[in-house]
């Protein structure tokens, strides 16, 4: 837009950590007004992928539950993961994650939503795909560190799961709420 703020100029970047799950850099930046920030910290992550998967029969949403150590709890989530294979497209990564975590595949796929977990401090984007008409074709293929249960939930009950605080992952609830709102407006349109 015409009067949008301008980007900051990076004067220097220094990596403080370059581990697979903890990459952090310290930037020295100059703001458009000429001021300088000597220590601005950025966490670098690869893109994340999430899947709203709806079954072919009964159009149930495929959700998972797993323990998350950061918050010390088990909650509902979308099947999701990291896009960390350079030869894989975002869509392929989403399909892989759905299959590995739930055993579901197939259907029609489209990019549904792009979000940032924290645009002030993180550099990655979370891509949510909508997969309709999926079927269970395989057993789960979990990593040694994963313990995931699969739940098929009618979309109407998913809103209650979110409302009751049983799903805390904001990058999962926002695309689901967008889906539920789009479904609601579709049923209210004159035919």
Short mmCIF file of C-alpha atoms in Angstrom, two decimals:
data_model
loop_
_atom_site.label_atom_id
_atom_site.label_comp_id
_atom_site.label_asym_id
_atom_site.label_seq_id
_atom_site.Cartn_x
_atom_site.Cartn_y
_atom_site.Cartn_z
CA UNK A 1 0.00 0.00 0.00
CA UNK A 2 1.09 3.55 -0.59
CA UNK A 3 1.82 4.51 3.02
CA UNK A 4 3.00 1.10 4.29
CA UNK A 5 5.99 0.95 6.61
CA UNK A 6 9.26 0.19 4.83
CA UNK A 7 11.47 -2.86 5.51
CA UNK A 8 14.44 -2.68 7.83
CA UNK A 9 17.96 -2.83 6.44
CA UNK A 10 20.02 -5.73 7.80
CA UNK A 11 23.51 -4.44 8.57
CA UNK A 12 24.89 -7.67 10.05
CA UNK A 13 23.66 -11.18 10.87
CA UNK A 14 25.34 -13.55 13.30
CA UNK A 15 24.15 -17.09 13.95
CA UNK A 16 23.99 -17.95 17.64
CA UNK A 17 22.78 -21.50 17.06
CA UNK A 18 22.45 -23.70 13.96
CA UNK A 19 20.91 -26.89 15.27
CA UNK A 20 18.20 -28.78 13.35
CA UNK A 21 15.45 -27.62 15.75
CA UNK A 22 17.07 -24.45 17.08
CA UNK A 23 18.43 -21.99 14.55
CA UNK A 24 18.70 -18.46 15.90
CA UNK A 25 20.40 -15.41 14.55
CA UNK A 26 21.10 -11.95 15.89
CA UNK A 27 20.61 -9.15 13.40
CA UNK A 28 21.85 -5.59 13.57
CA UNK A 29 19.26 -3.55 11.67
CA UNK A 30 18.66 0.02 10.57
CA UNK A 31 15.08 1.24 10.65
CA UNK A 32 13.69 3.53 7.93
CA UNK A 33 13.85 6.45 10.39
CA UNK A 34 17.63 5.94 10.72
CA UNK A 35 17.63 4.37 14.18
CA UNK A 36 19.62 1.18 14.73
CA UNK A 37 18.74 -1.93 16.72
CA UNK A 38 21.93 -3.79 17.61
CA UNK A 39 20.36 -7.02 18.92
CA UNK A 40 17.25 -8.21 17.11
CA UNK A 41 16.77 -11.99 17.43
CA UNK A 42 15.15 -14.17 14.76
CA UNK A 43 14.34 -17.88 14.96
CA UNK A 44 14.64 -19.66 11.62
CA UNK A 45 12.43 -22.64 10.86
CA UNK A 46 11.56 -24.52 7.69
CA UNK A 47 7.98 -24.18 6.46
CA UNK A 48 5.30 -26.09 8.36
CA UNK A 49 2.42 -27.97 6.73
CA UNK A 50 -1.00 -28.80 8.22
CA UNK A 51 -3.92 -30.74 6.74
CA UNK A 52 -7.66 -30.34 7.19
CA UNK A 53 -8.64 -33.80 5.99
CA UNK A 54 -12.29 -34.70 5.42
CA UNK A 55 -13.24 -38.34 4.91
CA UNK A 56 -15.01 -39.53 1.79
CA UNK A 57 -17.79 -41.10 3.86
CA UNK A 58 -19.64 -38.93 6.37
CA UNK A 59 -17.25 -35.98 5.69
CA UNK A 60 -15.67 -36.33 9.11
CA UNK A 61 -12.55 -34.31 9.97
CA UNK A 62 -9.45 -36.40 10.67
CA UNK A 63 -7.82 -35.05 13.84
CA UNK A 64 -4.97 -36.36 15.94
CA UNK A 65 -4.04 -36.20 19.60
CA UNK A 66 -0.47 -36.24 20.84
CA UNK A 67 1.60 -35.08 23.78
CA UNK A 68 3.36 -31.74 23.36
CA UNK A 69 6.20 -31.26 25.79
CA UNK A 70 6.36 -27.47 25.43
CA UNK A 71 2.96 -27.11 27.10
CA UNK A 72 3.06 -30.47 28.88
CA UNK A 73 -0.30 -31.70 27.59
CA UNK A 74 -2.28 -33.75 25.10
CA UNK A 75 -4.70 -31.89 22.84
CA UNK A 76 -6.41 -32.23 19.48
CA UNK A 77 -4.47 -31.09 16.43
CA UNK A 78 -4.47 -31.32 12.68
CA UNK A 79 -2.08 -33.79 11.06
CA UNK A 80 1.00 -31.65 10.55
CA UNK A 81 4.74 -31.55 10.17
CA UNK A 82 7.81 -29.86 8.79
CA UNK A 83 8.74 -29.34 5.16
CA UNK A 84 12.43 -30.16 5.46
CA UNK A 85 13.11 -32.20 2.33
CA UNK A 86 14.42 -29.95 -0.49
CA UNK A 87 13.15 -32.33 -3.19
CA UNK A 88 9.59 -32.30 -1.86
CA UNK A 89 6.88 -29.77 -2.66
CA UNK A 90 4.76 -28.32 0.15
CA UNK A 91 1.80 -30.34 -1.12
CA UNK A 92 3.86 -33.54 -1.16
CA UNK A 93 5.00 -32.85 2.41
CA UNK A 94 1.38 -32.35 3.52
CA UNK A 95 0.31 -35.59 1.82
CA UNK A 96 3.22 -37.43 3.44
CA UNK A 97 2.41 -36.10 6.91
CA UNK A 98 -1.27 -37.05 6.62
CA UNK A 99 -0.37 -40.57 5.52
CA UNK A 100 2.34 -41.08 8.15
CA UNK A 101 0.35 -39.73 11.08
CA UNK A 102 -3.11 -41.09 10.22
CA UNK A 103 -2.94 -43.66 7.41
CA UNK A 104 -5.30 -41.49 5.30
CA UNK A 105 -4.59 -40.47 1.70
CA UNK A 106 -6.21 -39.66 -1.63
CA UNK A 107 -8.95 -37.14 -2.22
CA UNK A 108 -8.84 -33.66 -3.71
CA UNK A 109 -6.28 -31.21 -2.33
CA UNK A 110 -5.89 -27.44 -2.37
CA UNK A 111 -3.94 -24.83 -0.47
CA UNK A 112 -6.33 -23.48 2.14
CA UNK A 113 -4.45 -20.93 4.24
CA UNK A 114 -1.03 -19.43 4.92
CA UNK A 115 -0.18 -18.19 8.42
CA UNK A 116 2.78 -17.03 10.46
CA UNK A 117 3.19 -18.25 14.03
CA UNK A 118 5.05 -15.10 15.05
CA UNK A 119 6.01 -12.75 12.21
CA UNK A 120 8.00 -10.49 14.54
CA UNK A 121 10.47 -13.20 15.60
CA UNK A 122 10.14 -16.20 13.25
CA UNK A 123 10.89 -16.41 9.54
CA UNK A 124 8.70 -19.34 8.49
CA UNK A 125 5.16 -19.76 7.16
CA UNK A 126 2.65 -22.48 8.03
CA UNK A 127 0.76 -23.81 4.99
CA UNK A 128 -2.61 -25.50 5.60
CA UNK A 129 -4.05 -27.73 2.89
CA UNK A 130 -7.67 -28.82 2.58
CA UNK A 131 -8.04 -32.46 1.52
CA UNK A 132 -11.58 -33.64 0.80
CA UNK A 133 -12.60 -37.23 0.17
CA UNK A 134 -9.66 -38.92 1.93
CA UNK A 135 -9.80 -42.62 2.82
CA UNK A 136 -7.82 -44.75 5.20
CA UNK A 137 -5.42 -46.72 3.00
CA UNK A 138 -2.50 -47.60 5.27
CA UNK A 139 -1.53 -48.05 8.91
CA UNK A 140 0.17 -45.15 10.66
CA UNK A 141 3.91 -44.81 10.01
CA UNK A 142 5.04 -43.01 13.14
CA UNK A 143 8.58 -41.99 14.05
CA UNK A 144 10.09 -43.62 17.14
CA UNK A 145 9.40 -40.45 19.12
CA UNK A 146 5.73 -40.14 18.10
CA UNK A 147 2.67 -41.46 19.88
CA UNK A 148 -0.43 -40.26 18.02
CA UNK A 149 -4.06 -41.30 18.16
CA UNK A 150 -6.41 -40.66 15.23
CA UNK A 151 -9.95 -39.33 15.68
CA UNK A 152 -12.67 -38.84 13.07
CA UNK A 153 -14.92 -36.01 14.21
CA UNK A 154 -17.99 -34.46 12.54
CA UNK A 155 -17.20 -30.84 11.65
CA UNK A 156 -19.97 -29.61 13.94
CA UNK A 157 -18.22 -31.19 16.92
CA UNK A 158 -14.87 -29.68 15.98
CA UNK A 159 -16.19 -26.22 16.86
CA UNK A 160 -17.04 -27.51 20.36
CA UNK A 161 -13.55 -29.03 20.71
CA UNK A 162 -12.04 -25.61 19.96
CA UNK A 163 -14.54 -23.75 22.15
CA UNK A 164 -13.86 -26.08 25.10
CA UNK A 165 -10.09 -25.51 24.87
CA UNK A 166 -9.33 -29.06 23.74
CA UNK A 167 -7.36 -27.73 20.73
CA UNK A 168 -4.77 -25.08 21.61
CA UNK A 169 -2.62 -24.93 18.48
CA UNK A 170 -3.51 -21.53 16.96
CA UNK A 171 -2.07 -22.47 13.56
CA UNK A 172 -4.57 -25.34 13.48
CA UNK A 173 -7.64 -23.65 14.94
CA UNK A 174 -7.56 -20.66 12.57
CA UNK A 175 -7.78 -22.73 9.34
CA UNK A 176 -10.47 -24.95 10.88
CA UNK A 177 -12.52 -21.92 11.91
CA UNK A 178 -12.12 -20.53 8.37
CA UNK A 179 -13.38 -23.87 7.02
CA UNK A 180 -16.36 -23.95 9.40
CA UNK A 181 -17.27 -20.35 8.52
CA UNK A 182 -17.03 -21.10 4.79
CA UNK A 183 -19.27 -24.15 5.20
CA UNK A 184 -21.76 -22.08 7.20
CA UNK A 185 -21.90 -19.34 4.58
CA UNK A 186 -22.27 -21.97 1.80
CA UNK A 187 -25.39 -23.38 3.47
CA UNK A 188 -26.88 -19.90 3.88
CA UNK A 189 -26.47 -18.87 0.22
CA UNK A 190 -29.65 -18.91 -1.88
CA UNK A 191 -29.66 -21.66 -4.44
#
